[in-house]
Amino acid sequence: MSPRAGLALVLSLVAACAHAATAPAWLLEAASRPLPPGSDRAEAALLHMERIVTVPARGRIQTRSRLALRILSHEGEDLASLEAPYVRGSSEVKDLHAWLLAGNGAVVAHLERKDAIDVSDLSAEQLYSEIRHLAIEAPGAKSGQTWAYEVVYEEDPLLAQWSAPIRHTLPCAWWRFSIELPPGFEAHAQVPEGDTLAADHQGAVWSWEAHNVPAIPREDLAPSGDNPAGSLNVQAFATGAARSGVGQAFRSWPELSKWLADLVRSQAALTPDITAQAHEAAGDTRDTVERIGAIGRYVQRLNYVSHDERIGEGWGFRPHDAAAVLAAGYGDCKDKANLLRAMLAAEGVQAWLLPVFSGDRDRVDSTWCSPGQFNHCITAIRMPANYRGPTIRSDALGALAVFDPTDPLTAFGDLPRDEQGSWGLLVDERAGGLVRLPEIGPAQNQMTRFVDASLDSTGQLHAKLTEHSVGQTARAEREERRSRREAEYRQLLEKWLATPGGTVELLAVQVADDSVRGRFDLEARYIAPRFARFVGDRTLMFRPAVTHARDSWVPADGARQSPIALPSSSVAETLVVRLPDGFRVDESPADLKFSSDLGRLDVTWAVEGGTLTMTRRWEVRPLTVPASRWRDVRALFSAYRESNAAAVVLVPQ
Amino acid sequence: MRPPGWLRLAACGLWLVVPRASRAAPDWPNIVPSELAATHASIDPDADAEAMLWTVRITDAIRDNEPSSVREYYFRIKVFTAEGARHWAKQTIDRSSTDVSIRDLAARTIAPDGSVRVMDRKAISEEILVKSAKRGMRRTSFVLPGVQPGCILEYRYTEYWTGYDITASFLPLQLDIPVRRVEYRVRPLVAEGVNLQQLTFHTHVRPSDREQDGYFATVADNQPAFVEEPDMPPPLQQQGFILLFYTNDASRDARTFWKRVGQDKAEWFDAATRPDKGLREDASRFVAGAGDDRDKVRRIAEHVQNEFQIVRSGGKDSLAAHHLHEIKDARAAWRQHGGSIEDAELAFAALVRASGLDARWVMAPTRSELFFDPNMISENFLDSYQVAVRLGGRWTTFDPVTEFLPWDMLLWREEATTALLCDKDSTGFIETSWSQPEQSVLGRRASLELQPDGTLEGTLRVTCGGHYNAETREALRGLNGAEADSLLAGSESSAGVLDTKDVSIANLDRPREPLQWNAHITLPGFATVTGKRILLEPSVFRAREKPRFTASRRTHPVYFAHPWTELDTVVIRIPDGWRLEPSAAPQPVIAEGAGDYVSSLTTSDDSRSLTFVRRQRIGFDGAVLFPLDSYPGVKQLFEKFQERDGFTVAFSRASTSP
């Protein structure tokens, strides 16, 4: 039985535990609120969302979390559930109540902590995790009903920082965050730009409130919605003599960097085993850059397995001892980054941990000094003068190369695409701070494609496709190949090469994958039987753009609300088609040129001596632009689509 | 599967872990040099890893009136690629918290040079995955040390089971990597009147003729990796596995077993559906003037559909909510004109009998997970039912109480299955009825205006008949208006960029009638505009589809849930100043016993519009399963369909010649 199946089984028991009770006053008030604007197109609407934090001078911090939502559709019924997270050993759910109210406000079900099931958040790549949650599902929730809960958490103080997202995927009628601090402390808040919050300060309590908060729109290419820049961020600072009882707060990135440096300092101690392995991995070369690259690749090859413990004490930011990771032969991102740091030290090369956020280059808010902003850790390395790859710049430490030892598909000297251009935190006791990761230019991420083809008089195309990819484009190709069996990869190519309504017979496929140099070459020979179609008896028509992007994207029509995070792309294509004897080109598309700060498209067509040549250069820059640029984004991608649809018409000579 | 009756009665027994004698850890089996030296899988050279040996020893017993089982596992995996190393370095074992415990977990990694790294105890983690007041699940995770391509991994552990889950065991014979040898050794528990049944599915095994130390062995060699493919039968129908289950039925012979089951059910059916005066009078009224026996059945079925209140959630409380009582037979059900689904089926059968026709109860399987075979001797495989009526000398099965289907259609998963006709004297297996492609029509009717920039815009009506009606209504159940619109509009997204607005749904309140939805649609830039021409594929809703079958080789048969027809009528208004160049519709495609495709192209009298009609049918005479050796033909058939759907017409400027 899978864990998911087990969960469903156990959840079904919850219904039997439900019993009626009276709803609390806050819920009755929430249930009577009018729906917020935008509810007409939502599956549910938030009526009440509240977090009440109480920080004592000593002891555990208490957080009371309240939510009420009105279910507005069948899909919204799935939202009538609760996951109350906690970290075993450092936090707990002290109290939990959930209610399902009928349309008239009567309590249909009242669930308590004893009705919840306790679920581990262990993922497939984790050996152990202290993170768990209590889960409850409403028994038979229906559209029109109100689902609500109140959860009381208690946690050991680690960070005196709170980040409360204001906008959610549902519209919200009433939102509030409040914090009560002990004497000698005051709250410092950062309010997101553009959000109107009513702030209040009464004695030891600070609060912020918002009404009728619109939902985060669900749009393609949007940065993640719950980012810190869209949250109320609060820190508690001591007004007088510093005391540590309420947890850590940070006034600057260097201050946070020092705290992390202290936490990890003892974890990269050199041992004879580390030194021996570093020498062995580096090989015989005397070139320091090559030795660093070889050690980096050794660490990349170690299997990724996470084993987090003592998270409540800050060990979630602290790697395991490098010697232990080397002995075990596996680790998570910070373990690998730290082992690499130790192995490089054995070679006399200095390196630093560099926490980043993986998955969204725009997510880290440079004004919010919190370690919670990062979900991944890579390595910054001081390179010798002959290193020519991309670097970050630290005022104190100079130019440093960055390397992700967790991503086995990205070559040394390159950086995963979603980390490029993002903020990272250089961890150093004295010289640490926030640094901007390099953006690697289109030329280093390019795909060059050449198709040499012959079209016969039946419309059949015989073609040889050659692709050379480098950098992150090569990485994507590499992943596409390595994650599939050969037969599956061939099917993928066949589907991609088949023009709409056509088929492809793949004759041969050859792949050359050089992950050390970050290159990936593909050569495919194929036949497309109905590549050109007869229109009537004598006219042949075909669309020469035989190879459109594998994941070609069409921007939707209509208004745009979110910023647009453009995916970088750089493809240079040449297609040469020898035309069938007895036919001549009656119509061919006009050249197409489009250029803006977002990207460019150049398409040319030429017919000479019975051969048609199409060249296309397509480039999208990795920019995040405001919603007001949606029209420009559409124009760029529409031009690309137009070039895919362009047709050539042949008629008998 | 539920445990047999005697085990359910034994539930009051204590739950005890089976006592184990302490023993020294056994040595690992020898690894031959050729296994260490292997650079690719012997069965599939492309595989990331291969299970060289996989053994399971199962020892079942009764301890303190409680069934228990000791299951000793051993795996030897050869890793060939980095992906294989990543996948196999970490393993997990999930199990019930209360009924299964794990002991003696050990693992080691053998490098290609023969050096051995033994797994440290620190690399084992025990986690409660899910915990509630009554039950839970645990996970044991472990990481093998230093796994790299070329390594051999070995791990073993023992599970100790207590409770009734041991009474039915699913024992896989395939993994997602190739397996050179898998061996199950089973020592059944010994209890009076209890037999162990073993069924082997979809692969060749070598069972041992006699026991060794009380164990019967079943061995399978060279099992390919199990990989799913599109349009294949349900995975369980293709995967090799063994089903072990204990039964208190002494019959080991299928014929004897099913004869007894059929006789028992026939007696119950006869008593439950014996018509009384009321039934006879109503039946007589219903069939008065009927053309033939089939027409009699139709009339009765439609009366049941229209006059009998079916409470689909069943149960006493649900019936009470509809002011109905739990009843024992068809007579009482018909008197209150309402009841459960089974009550409705019995009422239908009783009315059929009352009309003078011969009817029998049919125990039917569903084929959504596994195709039934009479050698699968357990009633649990026949978990549905129909009513067979003798028409024209042969049995025809009916199930008129389904929610969304006409009177003469069965749920797709019950069509054309081998089902048990229950009869006092001549119980036997029959094939249930099946539908024809014409009974499940997906019809699209579009009236579109072609604009000079290639955009098509106009109205679309989609009609979902038969099984399409049931599928669409199931999918729409409970959705709000916006969600339903989005679902329906998305169903035609293969046409390309399709903007849909003003979606309306018809026939929602007539569940067995074909569902219809209408919309205003726009297909921006659908046609290609060149300098002198507009080029357009009139099969608007299929022309842009990617090929359904691309693989040149295939592992599994091709399987569709039910026969179907697609019937499209596309009327295109030609823009002013343009005219249609001479064109003829594509030639038809006819594949005997499988499907066909016909189309036509006509123009209006004023030449201002063209009408393209296409009809594609699949599944003549219920044929929905195409054996592996027919795959090239099936692929070719769909390619021919696709070729026809790519048919292109040209419009040229009215004032010029092309």
PDB file of N, CA and C in Angstrom, chain B residues 208-246:
ATOM      1  N   SER B 208       7.342 -25.388  -8.644  1.00  0.00           N
ATOM      2  CA  SER B 208       7.957 -26.662  -8.271  1.00  0.00           C
ATOM      3  C   SER B 208       6.866 -27.724  -8.151  1.00  0.00           C
ATOM      4  N   ASP B 209       7.204 -28.937  -8.541  1.00  0.00           N
ATOM      5  CA  ASP B 209       6.236 -30.020  -8.491  1.00  0.00           C
ATOM      6  C   ASP B 209       6.018 -30.508  -7.066  1.00  0.00           C
ATOM      7  N   ARG B 210       7.074 -30.455  -6.293  1.00  0.00           N
ATOM      8  CA  ARG B 210       6.917 -30.954  -4.934  1.00  0.00           C
ATOM      9  C   ARG B 210       7.594 -29.992  -3.975  1.00  0.00           C
ATOM     10  N   GLU B 211       7.196 -30.137  -2.753  1.00  0.00           N
ATOM     11  CA  GLU B 211       7.700 -29.205  -1.757  1.00  0.00           C
ATOM     12  C   GLU B 211       9.103 -29.593  -1.294  1.00  0.00           C
ATOM     13  N   GLN B 212       9.815 -28.555  -0.868  1.00  0.00           N
ATOM     14  CA  GLN B 212      11.114 -28.772  -0.230  1.00  0.00           C
ATOM     15  C   GLN B 212      11.057 -28.073   1.117  1.00  0.00           C
ATOM     16  N   ASP B 213      11.259 -28.817   2.152  1.00  0.00           N
ATOM     17  CA  ASP B 213      11.138 -28.285   3.523  1.00  0.00           C
ATOM     18  C   ASP B 213       9.779 -27.627   3.733  1.00  0.00           C
ATOM     19  N   GLY B 214       8.786 -28.114   3.050  1.00  0.00           N
ATOM     20  CA  GLY B 214       7.447 -27.553   3.217  1.00  0.00           C
ATOM     21  C   GLY B 214       7.176 -26.350   2.342  1.00  0.00           C
ATOM     22  N   TYR B 215       8.143 -25.936   1.531  1.00  0.00           N
ATOM     23  CA  TYR B 215       7.973 -24.751   0.675  1.00  0.00           C
ATOM     24  C   TYR B 215       7.730 -25.174  -0.768  1.00  0.00           C
ATOM     25  N   PHE B 216       6.813 -24.502  -1.408  1.00  0.00           N
ATOM     26  CA  PHE B 216       6.603 -24.650  -2.841  1.00  0.00           C
ATOM     27  C   PHE B 216       7.242 -23.443  -3.526  1.00  0.00           C
ATOM     28  N   ALA B 217       8.035 -23.699  -4.533  1.00  0.00           N
ATOM     29  CA  ALA B 217       8.746 -22.595  -5.188  1.00  0.00           C
ATOM     30  C   ALA B 217       8.079 -22.225  -6.508  1.00  0.00           C
ATOM     31  N   THR B 218       8.098 -20.968  -6.807  1.00  0.00           N
ATOM     32  CA  THR B 218       7.667 -20.481  -8.118  1.00  0.00           C
ATOM     33  C   THR B 218       8.770 -19.558  -8.621  1.00  0.00           C
ATOM     34  N   VAL B 219       9.264 -19.850  -9.791  1.00  0.00           N
ATOM     35  CA  VAL B 219      10.412 -19.104 -10.326  1.00  0.00           C
ATOM     36  C   VAL B 219      10.053 -18.526 -11.685  1.00  0.00           C
ATOM     37  N   ALA B 220      10.438 -17.286 -11.888  1.00  0.00           N
ATOM     38  CA  ALA B 220      10.303 -16.678 -13.215  1.00  0.00           C
ATOM     39  C   ALA B 220      11.659 -16.117 -13.613  1.00  0.00           C
ATOM     40  N   ASP B 221      12.063 -16.387 -14.827  1.00  0.00           N
ATOM     41  CA  ASP B 221      13.364 -15.909 -15.323  1.00  0.00           C
ATOM     42  C   ASP B 221      13.162 -14.833 -16.383  1.00  0.00           C
ATOM     43  N   ASN B 222      14.170 -13.980 -16.474  1.00  0.00           N
ATOM     44  CA  ASN B 222      14.246 -13.007 -17.567  1.00  0.00           C
ATOM     45  C   ASN B 222      12.958 -12.205 -17.757  1.00  0.00           C
ATOM     46  N   GLN B 223      12.548 -11.585 -16.707  1.00  0.00           N
ATOM     47  CA  GLN B 223      11.347 -10.748 -16.775  1.00  0.00           C
ATOM     48  C   GLN B 223      11.738  -9.349 -17.263  1.00  0.00           C
ATOM     49  N   PRO B 224      11.112  -8.877 -18.328  1.00  0.00           N
ATOM     50  CA  PRO B 224      11.447  -7.523 -18.789  1.00  0.00           C
ATOM     51  C   PRO B 224      10.928  -6.477 -17.811  1.00  0.00           C
ATOM     52  N   ALA B 225      11.476  -5.279 -17.910  1.00  0.00           N
ATOM     53  CA  ALA B 225      10.966  -4.181 -17.080  1.00  0.00           C
ATOM     54  C   ALA B 225       9.515  -3.931 -17.453  1.00  0.00           C
ATOM     55  N   PHE B 226       8.716  -3.612 -16.462  1.00  0.00           N
ATOM     56  CA  PHE B 226       7.324  -3.294 -16.761  1.00  0.00           C
ATOM     57  C   PHE B 226       7.208  -1.798 -16.992  1.00  0.00           C
ATOM     58  N   VAL B 227       6.887  -1.437 -18.216  1.00  0.00           N
ATOM     59  CA  VAL B 227       6.779  -0.022 -18.591  1.00  0.00           C
ATOM     60  C   VAL B 227       5.414   0.193 -19.235  1.00  0.00           C
ATOM     61  N   GLU B 228       4.719   1.204 -18.775  1.00  0.00           N
ATOM     62  CA  GLU B 228       3.388   1.465 -19.326  1.00  0.00           C
ATOM     63  C   GLU B 228       3.490   2.188 -20.666  1.00  0.00           C
ATOM     64  N   GLU B 229       2.474   1.977 -21.501  1.00  0.00           N
ATOM     65  CA  GLU B 229       2.391   2.627 -22.810  1.00  0.00           C
ATOM     66  C   GLU B 229       1.001   3.229 -22.966  1.00  0.00           C
ATOM     67  N   PRO B 230       0.868   4.229 -23.844  1.00  0.00           N
ATOM     68  CA  PRO B 230      -0.470   4.794 -24.044  1.00  0.00           C
ATOM     69  C   PRO B 230      -1.395   3.771 -24.706  1.00  0.00           C
ATOM     70  N   ASP B 231      -2.672   3.882 -24.430  1.00  0.00           N
ATOM     71  CA  ASP B 231      -3.694   3.010 -25.026  1.00  0.00           C
ATOM     72  C   ASP B 231      -3.362   1.539 -24.822  1.00  0.00           C
ATOM     73  N   MET B 232      -2.976   1.197 -23.615  1.00  0.00           N
ATOM     74  CA  MET B 232      -2.710  -0.212 -23.302  1.00  0.00           C
ATOM     75  C   MET B 232      -3.800  -0.722 -22.352  1.00  0.00           C
ATOM     76  N   PRO B 233      -3.938  -2.022 -22.232  1.00  0.00           N
ATOM     77  CA  PRO B 233      -4.877  -2.545 -21.237  1.00  0.00           C
ATOM     78  C   PRO B 233      -4.466  -2.082 -19.836  1.00  0.00           C
ATOM     79  N   PRO B 234      -5.343  -2.218 -18.859  1.00  0.00           N
ATOM     80  CA  PRO B 234      -4.964  -1.795 -17.510  1.00  0.00           C
ATOM     81  C   PRO B 234      -3.674  -2.486 -17.062  1.00  0.00           C
ATOM     82  N   PRO B 235      -2.816  -1.780 -16.310  1.00  0.00           N
ATOM     83  CA  PRO B 235      -1.499  -2.343 -15.964  1.00  0.00           C
ATOM     84  C   PRO B 235      -1.567  -3.741 -15.366  1.00  0.00           C
ATOM     85  N   LEU B 236      -2.538  -3.984 -14.507  1.00  0.00           N
ATOM     86  CA  LEU B 236      -2.612  -5.316 -13.889  1.00  0.00           C
ATOM     87  C   LEU B 236      -2.888  -6.403 -14.916  1.00  0.00           C
ATOM     88  N   GLN B 237      -3.455  -6.001 -16.049  1.00  0.00           N
ATOM     89  CA  GLN B 237      -3.733  -6.986 -17.090  1.00  0.00           C
ATOM     90  C   GLN B 237      -2.467  -7.367 -17.853  1.00  0.00           C
ATOM     91  N   GLN B 238      -1.420  -6.578 -17.707  1.00  0.00           N
ATOM     92  CA  GLN B 238      -0.196  -6.827 -18.459  1.00  0.00           C
ATOM     93  C   GLN B 238       0.965  -7.275 -17.588  1.00  0.00           C
ATOM     94  N   GLN B 239       0.922  -6.856 -16.328  1.00  0.00           N
ATOM     95  CA  GLN B 239       2.054  -7.101 -15.442  1.00  0.00           C
ATOM     96  C   GLN B 239       2.059  -8.553 -14.958  1.00  0.00           C
ATOM     97  N   GLY B 240       3.229  -9.110 -14.860  1.00  0.00           N
ATOM     98  CA  GLY B 240       3.327 -10.446 -14.301  1.00  0.00           C
ATOM     99  C   GLY B 240       3.199 -10.405 -12.784  1.00  0.00           C
ATOM    100  N   PHE B 241       2.324 -11.225 -12.243  1.00  0.00           N
ATOM    101  CA  PHE B 241       2.205 -11.289 -10.788  1.00  0.00           C
ATOM    102  C   PHE B 241       1.546 -12.593 -10.366  1.00  0.00           C
ATOM    103  N   ILE B 242       1.686 -12.869  -9.094  1.00  0.00           N
ATOM    104  CA  ILE B 242       1.039 -14.044  -8.507  1.00  0.00           C
ATOM    105  C   ILE B 242       0.020 -13.545  -7.505  1.00  0.00           C
ATOM    106  N   LEU B 243      -1.140 -14.149  -7.515  1.00  0.00           N
ATOM    107  CA  LEU B 243      -2.118 -13.860  -6.480  1.00  0.00           C
ATOM    108  C   LEU B 243      -2.252 -15.110  -5.611  1.00  0.00           C
ATOM    109  N   LEU B 244      -1.975 -14.931  -4.340  1.00  0.00           N
ATOM    110  CA  LEU B 244      -2.130 -16.029  -3.383  1.00  0.00           C
ATOM    111  C   LEU B 244      -3.302 -15.705  -2.483  1.00  0.00           C
ATOM    112  N   PHE B 245      -4.185 -16.627  -2.310  1.00  0.00           N
ATOM    113  CA  PHE B 245      -5.253 -16.369  -1.341  1.00  0.00           C
ATOM    114  C   PHE B 245      -5.746 -17.678  -0.735  1.00  0.00           C
ATOM    115  N   TYR B 246      -6.112 -17.547   0.518  1.00  0.00           N
ATOM    116  CA  TYR B 246      -6.655 -18.702   1.226  1.00  0.00           C
ATOM    117  C   TYR B 246      -8.167 -18.713   1.045  1.00  0.00           C
TER     118      TYR B 246
END
